[in-house]
Coordinates of C-alpha atoms and ligand atoms in Angstrom, one line a residue:
X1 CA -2.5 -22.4 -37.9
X2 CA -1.0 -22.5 -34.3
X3 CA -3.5 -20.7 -32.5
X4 CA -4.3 -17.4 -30.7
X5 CA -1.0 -17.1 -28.4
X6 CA -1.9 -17.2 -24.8
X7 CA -0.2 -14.5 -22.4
X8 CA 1.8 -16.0 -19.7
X9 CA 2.7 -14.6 -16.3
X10 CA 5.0 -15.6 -13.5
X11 CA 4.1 -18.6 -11.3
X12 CA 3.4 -16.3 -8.1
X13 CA 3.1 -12.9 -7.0
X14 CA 3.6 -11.2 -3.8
X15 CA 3.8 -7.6 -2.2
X16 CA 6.9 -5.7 -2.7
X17 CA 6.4 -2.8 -0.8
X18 CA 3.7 -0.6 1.1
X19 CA 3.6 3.2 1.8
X20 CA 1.3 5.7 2.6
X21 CA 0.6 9.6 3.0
X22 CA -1.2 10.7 5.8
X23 CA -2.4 14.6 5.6
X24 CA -1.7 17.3 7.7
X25 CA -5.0 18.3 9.5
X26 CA -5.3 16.7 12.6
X27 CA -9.1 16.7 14.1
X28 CA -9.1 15.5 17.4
X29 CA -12.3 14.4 19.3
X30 CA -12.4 17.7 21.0
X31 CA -12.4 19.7 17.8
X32 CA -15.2 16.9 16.4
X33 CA -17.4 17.9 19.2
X34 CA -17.7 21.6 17.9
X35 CA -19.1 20.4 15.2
X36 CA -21.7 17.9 16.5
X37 CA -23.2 16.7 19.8
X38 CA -21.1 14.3 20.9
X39 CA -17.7 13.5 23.5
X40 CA -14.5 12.1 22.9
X41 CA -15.4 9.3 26.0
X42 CA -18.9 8.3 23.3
X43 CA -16.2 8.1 20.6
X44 CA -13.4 6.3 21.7
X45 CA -15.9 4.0 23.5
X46 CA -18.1 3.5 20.7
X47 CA -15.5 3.4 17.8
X48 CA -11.7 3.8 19.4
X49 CA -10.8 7.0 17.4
X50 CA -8.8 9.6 19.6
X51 CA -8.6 12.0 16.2
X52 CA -8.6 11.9 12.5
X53 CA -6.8 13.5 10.2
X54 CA -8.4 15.5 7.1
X55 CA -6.4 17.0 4.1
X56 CA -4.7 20.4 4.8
X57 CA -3.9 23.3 2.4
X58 CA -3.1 22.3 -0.7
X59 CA -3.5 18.4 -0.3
X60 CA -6.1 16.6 -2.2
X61 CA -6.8 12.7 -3.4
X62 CA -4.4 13.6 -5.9
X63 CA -1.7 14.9 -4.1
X64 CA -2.1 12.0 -1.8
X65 CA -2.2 9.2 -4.6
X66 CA 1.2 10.5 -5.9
X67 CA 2.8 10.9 -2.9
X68 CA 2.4 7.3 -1.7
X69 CA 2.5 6.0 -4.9
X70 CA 6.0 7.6 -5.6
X71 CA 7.1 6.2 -1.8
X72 CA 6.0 2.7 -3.0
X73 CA 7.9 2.5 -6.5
X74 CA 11.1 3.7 -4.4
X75 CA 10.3 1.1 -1.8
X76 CA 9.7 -2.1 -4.4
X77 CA 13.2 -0.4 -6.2
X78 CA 11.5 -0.4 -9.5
X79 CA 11.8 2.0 -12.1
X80 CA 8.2 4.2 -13.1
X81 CA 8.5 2.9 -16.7
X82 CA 8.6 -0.9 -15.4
X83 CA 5.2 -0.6 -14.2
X84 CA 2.6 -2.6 -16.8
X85 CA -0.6 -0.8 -14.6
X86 CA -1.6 1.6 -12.1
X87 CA -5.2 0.8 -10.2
X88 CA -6.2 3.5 -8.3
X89 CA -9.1 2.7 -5.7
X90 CA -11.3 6.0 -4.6
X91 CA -14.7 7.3 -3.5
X92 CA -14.0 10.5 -3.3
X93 CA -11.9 12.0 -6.9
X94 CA -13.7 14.4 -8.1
X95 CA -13.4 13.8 -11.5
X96 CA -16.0 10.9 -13.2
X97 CA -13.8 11.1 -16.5
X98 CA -10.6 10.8 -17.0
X99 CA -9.8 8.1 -14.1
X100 CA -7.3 9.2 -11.5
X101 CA -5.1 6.2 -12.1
X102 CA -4.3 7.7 -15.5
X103 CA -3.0 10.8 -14.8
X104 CA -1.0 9.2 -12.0
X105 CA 0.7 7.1 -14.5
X106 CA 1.8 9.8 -16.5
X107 CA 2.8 12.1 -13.6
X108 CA 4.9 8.9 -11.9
X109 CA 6.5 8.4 -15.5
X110 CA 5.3 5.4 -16.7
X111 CA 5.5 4.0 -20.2
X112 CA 1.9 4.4 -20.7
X113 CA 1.0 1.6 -18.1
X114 CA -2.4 0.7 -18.4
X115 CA -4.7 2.6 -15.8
X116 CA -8.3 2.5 -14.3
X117 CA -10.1 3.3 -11.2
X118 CA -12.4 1.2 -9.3
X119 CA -15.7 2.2 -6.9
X120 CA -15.9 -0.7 -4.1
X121 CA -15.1 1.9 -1.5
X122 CA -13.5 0.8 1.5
X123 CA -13.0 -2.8 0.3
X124 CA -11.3 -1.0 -2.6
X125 CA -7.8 -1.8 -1.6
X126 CA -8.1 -5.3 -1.4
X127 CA -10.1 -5.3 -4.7
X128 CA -7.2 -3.8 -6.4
X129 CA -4.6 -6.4 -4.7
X130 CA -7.2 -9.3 -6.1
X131 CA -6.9 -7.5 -9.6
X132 CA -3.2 -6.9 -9.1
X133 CA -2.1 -10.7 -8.5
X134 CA -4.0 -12.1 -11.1
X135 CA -2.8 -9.3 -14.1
X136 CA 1.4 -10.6 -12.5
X137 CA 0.1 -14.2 -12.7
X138 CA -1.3 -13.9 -16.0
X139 CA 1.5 -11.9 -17.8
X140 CA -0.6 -9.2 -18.3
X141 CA 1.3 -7.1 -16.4
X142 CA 4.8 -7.6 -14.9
X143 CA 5.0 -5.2 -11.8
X144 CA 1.2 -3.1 -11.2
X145 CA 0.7 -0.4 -8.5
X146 CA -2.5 -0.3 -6.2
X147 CA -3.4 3.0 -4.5
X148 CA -6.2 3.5 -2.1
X149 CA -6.8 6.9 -1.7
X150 CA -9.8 9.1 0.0
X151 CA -10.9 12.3 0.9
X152 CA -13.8 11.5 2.6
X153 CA -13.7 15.1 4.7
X154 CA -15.5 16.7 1.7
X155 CA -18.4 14.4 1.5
X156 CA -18.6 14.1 5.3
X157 CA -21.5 16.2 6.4
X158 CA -19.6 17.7 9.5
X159 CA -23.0 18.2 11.2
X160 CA -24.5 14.5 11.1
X161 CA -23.8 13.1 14.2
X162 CA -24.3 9.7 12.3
X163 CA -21.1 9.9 10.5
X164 CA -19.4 13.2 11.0
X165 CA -16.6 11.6 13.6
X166 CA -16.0 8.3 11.6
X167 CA -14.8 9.5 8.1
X168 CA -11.1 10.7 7.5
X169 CA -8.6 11.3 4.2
X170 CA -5.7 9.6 3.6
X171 CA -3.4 7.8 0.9
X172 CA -1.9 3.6 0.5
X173 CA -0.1 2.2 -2.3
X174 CA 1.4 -1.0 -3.0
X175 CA 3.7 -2.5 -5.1
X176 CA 3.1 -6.0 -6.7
X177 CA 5.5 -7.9 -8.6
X178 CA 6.1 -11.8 -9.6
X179 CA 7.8 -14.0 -7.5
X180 CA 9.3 -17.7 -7.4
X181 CA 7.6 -18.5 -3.9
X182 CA 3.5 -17.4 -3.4
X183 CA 2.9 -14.3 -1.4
X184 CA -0.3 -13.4 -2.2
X185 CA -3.8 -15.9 -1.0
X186 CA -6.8 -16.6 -3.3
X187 CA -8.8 -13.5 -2.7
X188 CA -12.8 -14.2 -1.1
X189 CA -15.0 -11.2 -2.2
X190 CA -18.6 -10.6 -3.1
X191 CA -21.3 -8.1 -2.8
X192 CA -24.7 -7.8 -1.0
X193 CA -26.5 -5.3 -3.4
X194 CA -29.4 -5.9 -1.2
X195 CA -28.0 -3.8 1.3
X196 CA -27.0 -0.8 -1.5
X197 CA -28.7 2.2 0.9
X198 CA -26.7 1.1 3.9
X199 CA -24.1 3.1 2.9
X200 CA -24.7 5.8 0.0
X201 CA -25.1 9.7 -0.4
X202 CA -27.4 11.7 0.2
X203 CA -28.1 13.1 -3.5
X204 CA -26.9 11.4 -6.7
X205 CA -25.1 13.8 -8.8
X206 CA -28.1 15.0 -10.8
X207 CA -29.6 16.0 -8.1
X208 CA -26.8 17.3 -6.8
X209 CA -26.2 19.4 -9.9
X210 CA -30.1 20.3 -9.8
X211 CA -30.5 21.6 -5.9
X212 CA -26.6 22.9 -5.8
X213 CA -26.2 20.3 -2.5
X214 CA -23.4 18.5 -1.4
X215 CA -23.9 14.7 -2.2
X216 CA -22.9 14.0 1.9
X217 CA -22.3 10.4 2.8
X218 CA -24.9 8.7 4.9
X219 CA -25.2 5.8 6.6
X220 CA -27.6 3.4 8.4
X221 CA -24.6 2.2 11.0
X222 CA -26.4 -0.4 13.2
X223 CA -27.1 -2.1 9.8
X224 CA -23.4 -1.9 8.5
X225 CA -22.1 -2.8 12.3
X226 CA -24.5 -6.0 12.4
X227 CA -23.4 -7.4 8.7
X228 CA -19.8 -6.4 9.5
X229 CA -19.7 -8.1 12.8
X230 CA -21.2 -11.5 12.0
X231 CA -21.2 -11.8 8.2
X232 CA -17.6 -10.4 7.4
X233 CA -16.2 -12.0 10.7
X234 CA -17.2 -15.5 8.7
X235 CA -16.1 -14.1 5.5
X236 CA -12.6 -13.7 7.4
X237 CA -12.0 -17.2 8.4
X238 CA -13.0 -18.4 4.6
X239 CA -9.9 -16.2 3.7
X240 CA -7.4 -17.6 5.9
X241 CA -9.2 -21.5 4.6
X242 CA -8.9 -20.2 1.0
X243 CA -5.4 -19.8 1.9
X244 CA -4.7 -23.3 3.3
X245 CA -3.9 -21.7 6.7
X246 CA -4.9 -21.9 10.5
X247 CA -4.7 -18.9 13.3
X248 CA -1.4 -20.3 14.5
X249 CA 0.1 -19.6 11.2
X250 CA -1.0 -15.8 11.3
X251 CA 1.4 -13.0 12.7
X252 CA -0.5 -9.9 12.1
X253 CA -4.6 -9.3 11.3
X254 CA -5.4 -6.0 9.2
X255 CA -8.9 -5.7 8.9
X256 CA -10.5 -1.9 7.4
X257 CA -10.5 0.3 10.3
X258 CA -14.4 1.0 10.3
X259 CA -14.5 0.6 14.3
X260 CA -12.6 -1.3 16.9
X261 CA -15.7 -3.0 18.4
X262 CA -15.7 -4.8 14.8
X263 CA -12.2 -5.9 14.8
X264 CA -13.4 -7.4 18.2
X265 CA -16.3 -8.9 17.0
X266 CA -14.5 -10.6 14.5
X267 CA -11.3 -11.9 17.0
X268 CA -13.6 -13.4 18.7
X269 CA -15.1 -15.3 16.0
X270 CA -11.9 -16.2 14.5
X271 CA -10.3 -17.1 17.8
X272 CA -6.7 -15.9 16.6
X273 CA -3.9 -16.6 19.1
X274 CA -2.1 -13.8 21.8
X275 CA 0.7 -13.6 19.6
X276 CA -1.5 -12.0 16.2
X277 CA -0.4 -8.0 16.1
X278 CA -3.7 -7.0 15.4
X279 CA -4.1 -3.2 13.3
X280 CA -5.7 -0.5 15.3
X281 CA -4.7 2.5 13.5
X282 CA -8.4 3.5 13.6
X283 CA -7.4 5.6 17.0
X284 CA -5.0 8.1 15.6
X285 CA -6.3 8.1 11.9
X286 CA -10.4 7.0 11.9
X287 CA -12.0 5.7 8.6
X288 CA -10.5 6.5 5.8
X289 CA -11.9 3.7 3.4
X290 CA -9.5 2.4 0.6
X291 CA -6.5 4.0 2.5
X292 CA -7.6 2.1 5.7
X293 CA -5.8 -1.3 4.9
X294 CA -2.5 -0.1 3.4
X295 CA -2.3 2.8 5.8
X296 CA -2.8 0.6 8.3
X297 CA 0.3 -1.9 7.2
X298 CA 2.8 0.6 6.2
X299 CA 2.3 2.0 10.0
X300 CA 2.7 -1.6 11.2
X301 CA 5.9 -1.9 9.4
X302 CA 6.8 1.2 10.3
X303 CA 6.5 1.5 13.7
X304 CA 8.5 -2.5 13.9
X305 CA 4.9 -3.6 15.2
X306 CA 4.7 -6.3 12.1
X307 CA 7.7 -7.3 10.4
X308 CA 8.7 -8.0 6.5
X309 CA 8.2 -11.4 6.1
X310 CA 5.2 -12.0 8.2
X311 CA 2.0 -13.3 7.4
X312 CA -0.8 -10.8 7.5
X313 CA -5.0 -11.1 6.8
X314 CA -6.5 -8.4 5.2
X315 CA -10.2 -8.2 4.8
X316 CA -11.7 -4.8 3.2
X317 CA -15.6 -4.2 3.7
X318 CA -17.9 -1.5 3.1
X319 CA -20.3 0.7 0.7
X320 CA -22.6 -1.8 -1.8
X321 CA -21.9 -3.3 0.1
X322 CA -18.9 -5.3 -1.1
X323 CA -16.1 -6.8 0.2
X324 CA -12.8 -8.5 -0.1
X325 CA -9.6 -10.2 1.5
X326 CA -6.4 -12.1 1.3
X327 CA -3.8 -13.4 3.0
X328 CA -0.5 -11.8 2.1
X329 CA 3.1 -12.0 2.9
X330 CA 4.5 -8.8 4.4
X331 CA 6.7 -6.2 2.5
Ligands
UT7_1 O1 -16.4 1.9 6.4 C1 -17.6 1.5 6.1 C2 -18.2 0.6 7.1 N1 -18.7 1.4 8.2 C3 -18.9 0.8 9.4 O2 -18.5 -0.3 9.6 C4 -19.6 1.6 10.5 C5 -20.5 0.6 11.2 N2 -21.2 1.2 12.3 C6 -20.7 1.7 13.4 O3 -19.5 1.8 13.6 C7 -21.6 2.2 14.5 O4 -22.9 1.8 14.2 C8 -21.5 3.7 14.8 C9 -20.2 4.1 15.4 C10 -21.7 4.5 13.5 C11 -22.6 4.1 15.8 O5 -22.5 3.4 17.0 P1 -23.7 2.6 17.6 O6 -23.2 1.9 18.8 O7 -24.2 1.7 16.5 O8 -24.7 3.7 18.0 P2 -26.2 3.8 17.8 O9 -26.5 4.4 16.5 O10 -26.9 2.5 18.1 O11 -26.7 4.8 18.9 C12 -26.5 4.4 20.3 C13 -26.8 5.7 21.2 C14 -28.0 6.4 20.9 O12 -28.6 6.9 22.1 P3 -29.7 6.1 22.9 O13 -30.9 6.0 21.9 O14 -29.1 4.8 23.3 O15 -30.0 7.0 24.0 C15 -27.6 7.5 20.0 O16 -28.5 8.6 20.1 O17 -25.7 6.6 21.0 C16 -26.3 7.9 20.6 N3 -25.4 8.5 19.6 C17 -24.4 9.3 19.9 N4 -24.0 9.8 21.1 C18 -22.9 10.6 21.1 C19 -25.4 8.3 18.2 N5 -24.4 9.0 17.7 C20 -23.8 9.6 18.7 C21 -22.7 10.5 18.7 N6 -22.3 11.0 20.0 N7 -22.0 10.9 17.6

């Protein structure tokens, strides 16, 4: 008897392309301030969004996912039907059963690619890039497509001046694929269950069924801010270790868009030279979880900000709380 047979995957993996779909509604800070006491000056001082955007008619997670999934495929130049899985990352699908990610494989034309969500909210991207390298290195799966998709407008509570003028809907997808050269870091993640009521709803569904209320998102923000600030800053330089690297060697930092005074907090704990492009998409599209990071890199590319080729650190962190990040080679 030989043995079980072992699967075996390509030596490396890397990114093959980025996208994202960004929804119609635009909510400036004016607009947010009919809705709760508040000014755009407290806003962009305290967070440095200038407006959000929020779904439109017609456009929901689903809409979203498919849109930027479909860019992405056409992007990596890969046919639907090479894909081996689709890993869709979301808070807010409505549906608990059957998972997102396998009716987008079907509706992108996939030959029955395996499919699953996953909840680590707005870590959720990098998750599904952690999940994504390791199923191309293995041989599970040759080419795998990550989405990070929210619509985080219906279980904002427009009212709570808490959260109301953080939260925003959007769409990322990703492409990953094998390669001969690595393009893709050991990932550093982990949770803090401790902290699960940091960030969590305000009814769980049976009592949300029960009393007929929304199940809003709430959050205690100093507490999030504090951990974010000191304990995900150190998290961040253990990526860039984990991947054998020093600031120098870093052209671009994407960290989730929670709030700008966090992405200073943690430049100035990982000291990362002038010349790092550093993502600050928060200001035109505010917190949009697992959409944050990929929206965040396809606009980089986009706008010629960050180039293909470059080396970027991601770093995801959020509602568990969990967290998650990598060092990746540009699209
Ligand atoms: O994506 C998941 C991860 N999420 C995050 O990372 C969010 C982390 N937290 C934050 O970004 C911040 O905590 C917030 C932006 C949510 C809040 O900012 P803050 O600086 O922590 O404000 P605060 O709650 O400490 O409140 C400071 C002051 C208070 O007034 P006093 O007591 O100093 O007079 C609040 O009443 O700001 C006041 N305030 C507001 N003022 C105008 C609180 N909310 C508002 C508001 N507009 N919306």
């Amino acid at each position: 008897m030989s043995g079980i047979a072992a699967s075996q995957g390509a030596p490396f993996a890397r990114l093959l392309s980025i996208a994202s779909s960004v929804p119609s509604r635009v909510v400036d800070n004016a607009e947010m301030c009919t809705y709760i006491d508040s000014s755009d000056e407290w806003i962009q001082q305290r967070t440095g969004i200038a407006e959000r955007r929020w779904v439109g008619e017609g456009e929901t997670v689903e809409t979203m996912a498919l849109a930027s999934g479909r860019t992405a495929l056409e992007r990596a130049g890969i046919d639907a039907s090479e894909l081996g899985a689709v890993i869709v990352s979301t808070v807010t699908y409505f549906h608990q059963t059957p998972s997102l990610a396998a009716k987008l494989a079907f509706q992108l034309g996939t030959d029955g690619a395996a499919a699953f969500d996953i909840s680590a909210a707005c870590a959720g991207f990098c998750y599904g890039l952690a999940q994504a390298e390791s199923l191309v290195r293995s041989g599970a799966a040759t080419y795998v497509l990550v989405i990070g998709v929210e619509e985080l407008s219906r279980f904002t509570d427009i009212h709570d001046r808490s959260t109301a003028f953080l939260f925003s809907d959007g769409a990322g997808a990703a492409v990953v694929g094998p390669s001969e050269v690595n393009g893709m870091g050991p990932v550093v993640w982990g949770s803090d269950g401790g902290q699960y009521q940091a960030i969590t709803q305000t009814a769980g569904w049976s009592e949300a069924l029960a009393d007929h209320v929304t199940p809003y998102i709430q959050m205690d923000g100093r507490a999030v801010f504090k951990w974010a600030s000191g304990f995900i800053s150190e998290a961040t330089k253990q990526v860039l270790d984990a991947a054998g690297l020093t600031p120098e060697d870093l052209d671009v930092f994407i960290p989730h868009q929670a709030n700008n005074r966090i992405t200073d907090a943690m430049l100035r704990h990982l000291k990362l030279p002038e010349h790092v492009v550093v993502a600050r998409t928060i200001k035109q599209f505010g917190n949009n979880s697992a959409a944050s990071v990929p929206m965040a890199m396809d606009q980089l590319l986009t706008s010629g900000e960050a180039k293909s080729g470059q080396t970027a650190l991601l770093i995801g962190f959020g509602a568990g709380l969990v967290y998650a990040g990598q060092v990746v080679t540009l699209p």
